[in-house]
mmCIF file of C-alpha atoms in Angstrom:
data_model
loop_
_atom_site.group_PDB
_atom_site.id
_atom_site.type_symbol
_atom_site.label_atom_id
_atom_site.label_comp_id
_atom_site.label_asym_id
_atom_site.label_seq_id
_atom_site.Cartn_x
_atom_site.Cartn_y
_atom_site.Cartn_z
ATOM 1 C CA MET A 1 81.196 150.792 49.810
ATOM 2 C CA GLU A 2 80.705 154.132 51.518
ATOM 3 C CA HIS A 3 80.632 154.262 55.338
ATOM 4 C CA LYS A 4 77.067 155.614 55.613
ATOM 5 C CA ILE A 5 75.563 152.981 53.339
ATOM 6 C CA LEU A 6 77.463 150.064 54.874
ATOM 7 C CA ASN A 7 76.647 151.288 58.383
ATOM 8 C CA ARG A 8 72.942 151.392 57.525
ATOM 9 C CA TYR A 9 73.035 147.894 56.015
ATOM 10 C CA VAL A 10 74.695 146.453 59.107
ATOM 11 C CA ALA A 11 72.214 148.293 61.353
ATOM 12 C CA LEU A 12 69.357 146.864 59.283
ATOM 13 C CA VAL A 13 70.758 143.333 59.597
ATOM 14 C CA VAL A 14 71.108 143.787 63.366
ATOM 15 C CA PHE A 15 67.501 145.022 63.541
ATOM 16 C CA LEU A 16 66.158 142.121 61.467
ATOM 17 C CA ILE A 17 68.014 139.509 63.523
ATOM 18 C CA THR A 18 66.800 141.073 66.761
ATOM 19 C CA MET A 19 63.198 141.546 65.674
ATOM 20 C CA GLY A 20 63.051 138.051 64.190
ATOM 21 C CA ASN A 21 64.331 136.600 67.447
ATOM 22 C CA TYR A 22 61.799 138.485 69.550
ATOM 23 C CA LEU A 23 58.869 137.698 67.255
ATOM 24 C CA SER A 24 59.717 133.998 67.189
ATOM 25 C CA THR A 25 59.979 133.757 70.993
ATOM 26 C CA MET A 26 57.106 136.052 71.938
ATOM 27 C CA PRO A 27 54.368 134.526 74.126
ATOM 28 C CA PRO A 28 50.883 134.144 72.605
ATOM 29 C CA THR A 29 49.313 136.254 75.368
ATOM 30 C CA VAL A 30 50.194 137.787 78.744
ATOM 31 C CA VAL A 31 52.544 135.997 81.093
ATOM 32 C CA PHE A 32 52.642 135.895 84.879
ATOM 33 C CA TRP A 33 53.927 138.719 87.178
ATOM 34 C CA ASP A 34 53.465 142.364 86.225
ATOM 35 C CA VAL A 35 52.509 141.979 82.575
ATOM 36 C CA PRO A 36 48.726 141.596 83.104
ATOM 37 C CA GLU A 37 48.736 144.577 85.429
ATOM 38 C CA HIS A 38 50.643 146.727 82.922
ATOM 39 C CA ALA A 39 48.318 145.639 80.106
ATOM 40 C CA ALA A 40 45.129 146.266 82.089
ATOM 41 C CA ALA A 41 46.330 149.612 83.420
ATOM 42 C CA SER A 42 47.414 150.700 79.951
ATOM 43 C CA TYR A 43 44.183 149.617 78.304
ATOM 44 C CA ALA A 44 42.058 151.463 80.873
ATOM 45 C CA VAL A 45 44.597 154.318 81.349
ATOM 46 C CA GLN A 46 44.843 153.724 85.078
ATOM 47 C CA VAL A 47 47.567 153.930 87.714
ATOM 48 C CA GLN A 48 49.872 150.950 88.228
ATOM 49 C CA HIS A 49 51.731 149.834 91.317
ATOM 50 C CA PRO A 50 54.467 152.209 92.551
ATOM 51 C CA PRO A 51 56.507 153.779 91.130
ATOM 52 C CA GLY A 52 54.164 153.561 88.136
ATOM 53 C CA SER A 53 55.020 154.417 84.570
ATOM 54 C CA PRO A 54 52.644 156.984 83.106
ATOM 55 C CA LEU A 55 54.500 157.300 79.798
ATOM 56 C CA LEU A 56 54.362 153.540 79.254
ATOM 57 C CA VAL A 57 50.640 153.584 80.036
ATOM 58 C CA LEU A 58 50.033 156.234 77.379
ATOM 59 C CA VAL A 59 52.242 154.582 74.752
ATOM 60 C CA MET A 60 50.699 151.172 75.333
ATOM 61 C CA ARG A 61 47.189 152.632 75.240
ATOM 62 C CA VAL A 62 47.945 153.848 71.721
ATOM 63 C CA ALA A 63 49.503 150.446 70.928
ATOM 64 C CA SER A 64 46.325 148.721 72.081
ATOM 65 C CA MET A 65 44.402 150.565 69.380
ATOM 66 C CA ILE A 66 46.590 149.245 66.546
ATOM 67 C CA PRO A 67 44.787 146.238 65.035
ATOM 68 C CA LEU A 68 47.791 143.899 64.754
ATOM 69 C CA SER A 69 46.319 141.020 66.744
ATOM 70 C CA HIS A 70 43.022 139.992 68.292
ATOM 71 C CA ASP A 71 44.713 139.897 71.718
ATOM 72 C CA ILE A 72 45.218 143.416 73.062
ATOM 73 C CA ALA A 73 48.144 142.373 75.267
ATOM 74 C CA VAL A 74 49.940 140.933 72.227
ATOM 75 C CA ARG A 75 49.588 144.311 70.510
ATOM 76 C CA MET A 76 51.327 145.940 73.455
ATOM 77 C CA ILE A 77 54.025 143.254 73.588
ATOM 78 C CA LEU A 78 54.681 143.749 69.855
ATOM 79 C CA VAL A 79 55.333 147.446 70.437
ATOM 80 C CA ASN A 80 57.621 146.579 73.349
ATOM 81 C CA ALA A 81 59.532 144.135 71.129
ATOM 82 C CA LEU A 82 59.859 146.817 68.446
ATOM 83 C CA VAL A 83 61.192 149.348 70.970
ATOM 84 C CA SER A 84 63.647 146.737 72.240
ATOM 85 C CA ALA A 85 64.886 146.027 68.710
ATOM 86 C CA ILE A 86 65.378 149.760 68.194
ATOM 87 C CA ASN A 87 67.370 149.792 71.464
ATOM 88 C CA VAL A 88 69.726 147.193 70.024
ATOM 89 C CA VAL A 89 70.183 149.191 66.811
ATOM 90 C CA LEU A 90 70.840 152.328 68.855
ATOM 91 C CA LEU A 91 73.486 150.442 70.820
ATOM 92 C CA TYR A 92 75.146 149.444 67.536
ATOM 93 C CA LEU A 93 75.063 153.067 66.313
ATOM 94 C CA ILE A 94 76.417 154.346 69.639
ATOM 95 C CA ILE A 95 79.331 151.893 69.501
ATOM 96 C CA ILE A 96 80.147 152.962 65.931
ATOM 97 C CA ARG A 97 80.054 156.664 66.828
ATOM 98 C CA LEU A 98 82.183 156.169 69.941
ATOM 99 C CA VAL A 99 84.815 154.233 68.013
ATOM 100 C CA LEU A 100 84.859 156.869 65.267
ATOM 101 C CA THR A 101 85.563 159.613 67.816
ATOM 102 C CA TRP A 102 88.999 158.026 68.331
ATOM 103 C CA ARG A 103 89.650 156.558 64.893
ATOM 104 C CA LYS A 104 89.329 157.755 61.329
ATOM 105 C CA LEU A 105 86.745 156.398 58.914
ATOM 106 C CA PRO A 106 87.634 152.901 57.709
ATOM 107 C CA GLU A 107 89.101 152.719 54.222
ATOM 108 C CA SER A 108 90.197 149.141 53.677
ATOM 109 C CA LEU A 109 88.022 146.048 53.934
ATOM 110 C CA THR A 110 89.945 144.890 57.015
ATOM 111 C CA GLU A 111 89.332 148.190 58.801
ATOM 112 C CA LYS A 112 85.631 148.009 57.951
ATOM 113 C CA ILE A 113 85.369 144.477 59.305
ATOM 114 C CA PHE A 114 87.183 145.521 62.510
ATOM 115 C CA LEU A 115 84.759 148.434 62.934
ATOM 116 C CA TYR A 116 81.357 146.991 62.032
ATOM 117 C CA ALA A 117 81.689 143.368 63.185
ATOM 118 C CA PRO A 118 82.532 144.048 66.867
ATOM 119 C CA ALA A 119 79.818 146.717 67.069
ATOM 120 C CA ALA A 120 77.259 144.305 65.616
ATOM 121 C CA ILE A 121 78.418 141.508 67.931
ATOM 122 C CA GLY A 122 78.180 143.846 70.937
ATOM 123 C CA ALA A 123 74.668 144.921 69.992
ATOM 124 C CA LEU A 124 73.577 141.339 69.352
ATOM 125 C CA ALA A 125 75.009 140.381 72.740
ATOM 126 C CA LEU A 126 72.398 142.704 74.237
ATOM 127 C CA THR A 127 69.737 141.039 72.071
ATOM 128 C CA PHE A 128 70.474 137.600 73.474
ATOM 129 C CA SER A 129 71.187 138.595 77.074
ATOM 130 C CA THR A 130 68.653 136.906 79.316
ATOM 131 C CA THR A 131 67.196 139.873 81.180
ATOM 132 C CA PHE A 132 66.908 142.135 78.140
ATOM 133 C CA TRP A 133 65.410 139.308 76.072
ATOM 134 C CA PHE A 134 62.743 138.490 78.655
ATOM 135 C CA ASN A 135 61.870 142.162 79.110
ATOM 136 C CA SER A 136 61.595 142.481 75.327
ATOM 137 C CA ILE A 137 59.012 139.767 74.879
ATOM 138 C CA GLU A 138 56.896 140.822 77.840
ATOM 139 C CA LEU A 139 55.166 144.081 78.642
ATOM 140 C CA GLU A 140 57.757 145.670 80.932
ATOM 141 C CA THR A 141 58.858 149.236 81.526
ATOM 142 C CA ARG A 142 62.624 148.715 81.531
ATOM 143 C CA ASN A 143 63.262 148.564 77.798
ATOM 144 C CA THR A 144 61.052 151.567 77.102
ATOM 145 C CA SER A 145 63.055 153.517 79.660
ATOM 146 C CA LEU A 146 66.301 152.269 78.136
ATOM 147 C CA PHE A 147 65.079 153.466 74.735
ATOM 148 C CA PHE A 148 64.956 157.067 75.927
ATOM 149 C CA THR A 149 68.365 156.761 77.567
ATOM 150 C CA ALA A 150 69.914 155.291 74.408
ATOM 151 C CA MET A 151 68.249 157.932 72.247
ATOM 152 C CA ILE A 152 69.677 160.730 74.402
ATOM 153 C CA ILE A 153 73.176 159.226 74.286
ATOM 154 C CA TRP A 154 72.980 158.796 70.505
ATOM 155 C CA LEU A 155 71.758 162.392 70.052
ATOM 156 C CA VAL A 156 74.549 163.686 72.297
ATOM 157 C CA LEU A 157 77.101 161.861 70.147
ATOM 158 C CA ILE A 158 75.602 163.365 66.976
ATOM 159 C CA TRP A 159 75.665 166.800 68.582
ATOM 160 C CA HIS A 160 79.295 166.297 69.626
ATOM 161 C CA GLU A 161 80.259 165.226 66.117
ATOM 162 C CA ARG A 162 78.558 168.222 64.510
ATOM 163 C CA ALA A 163 80.030 170.615 67.079
ATOM 164 C CA ASP A 164 83.512 169.406 66.112
ATOM 165 C CA GLU A 165 82.794 170.038 62.425
ATOM 166 C CA GLU A 166 81.998 173.721 62.994
#
């Protein structure tokens, strides 16, 4: 199977495992600590405690308008879980791109297993790490921030790869 297709299938499997895990362990409503404050501030588009997170407030305000659940906080937590699952997929893609900067594309089945399996295991290790998992199933700012960091790293790696081709 071609690298692009196999890479996408593995990324899809990583996403489905991650999203399934977060959906099955998600709380039915807000939990203690900062989550109610984030949800209330986002719903009313208000300022949170310092340092604040204005981008999260705006994103979660839009998420609160999506009719996925009767509980508005659950709508916001669902979006946070989705962003966290995308973080895990981005980590998988970053690992693959970093490995391919030093190695050639895999040709044999053994080479493909040694490329895709460790990258998937590394990404799934992030899925099941305690802090990331808890921040994924609550309304927290950390995983949204990590999403932008991972996206920038992934885009830099794409840019680097295309710059080498020219």
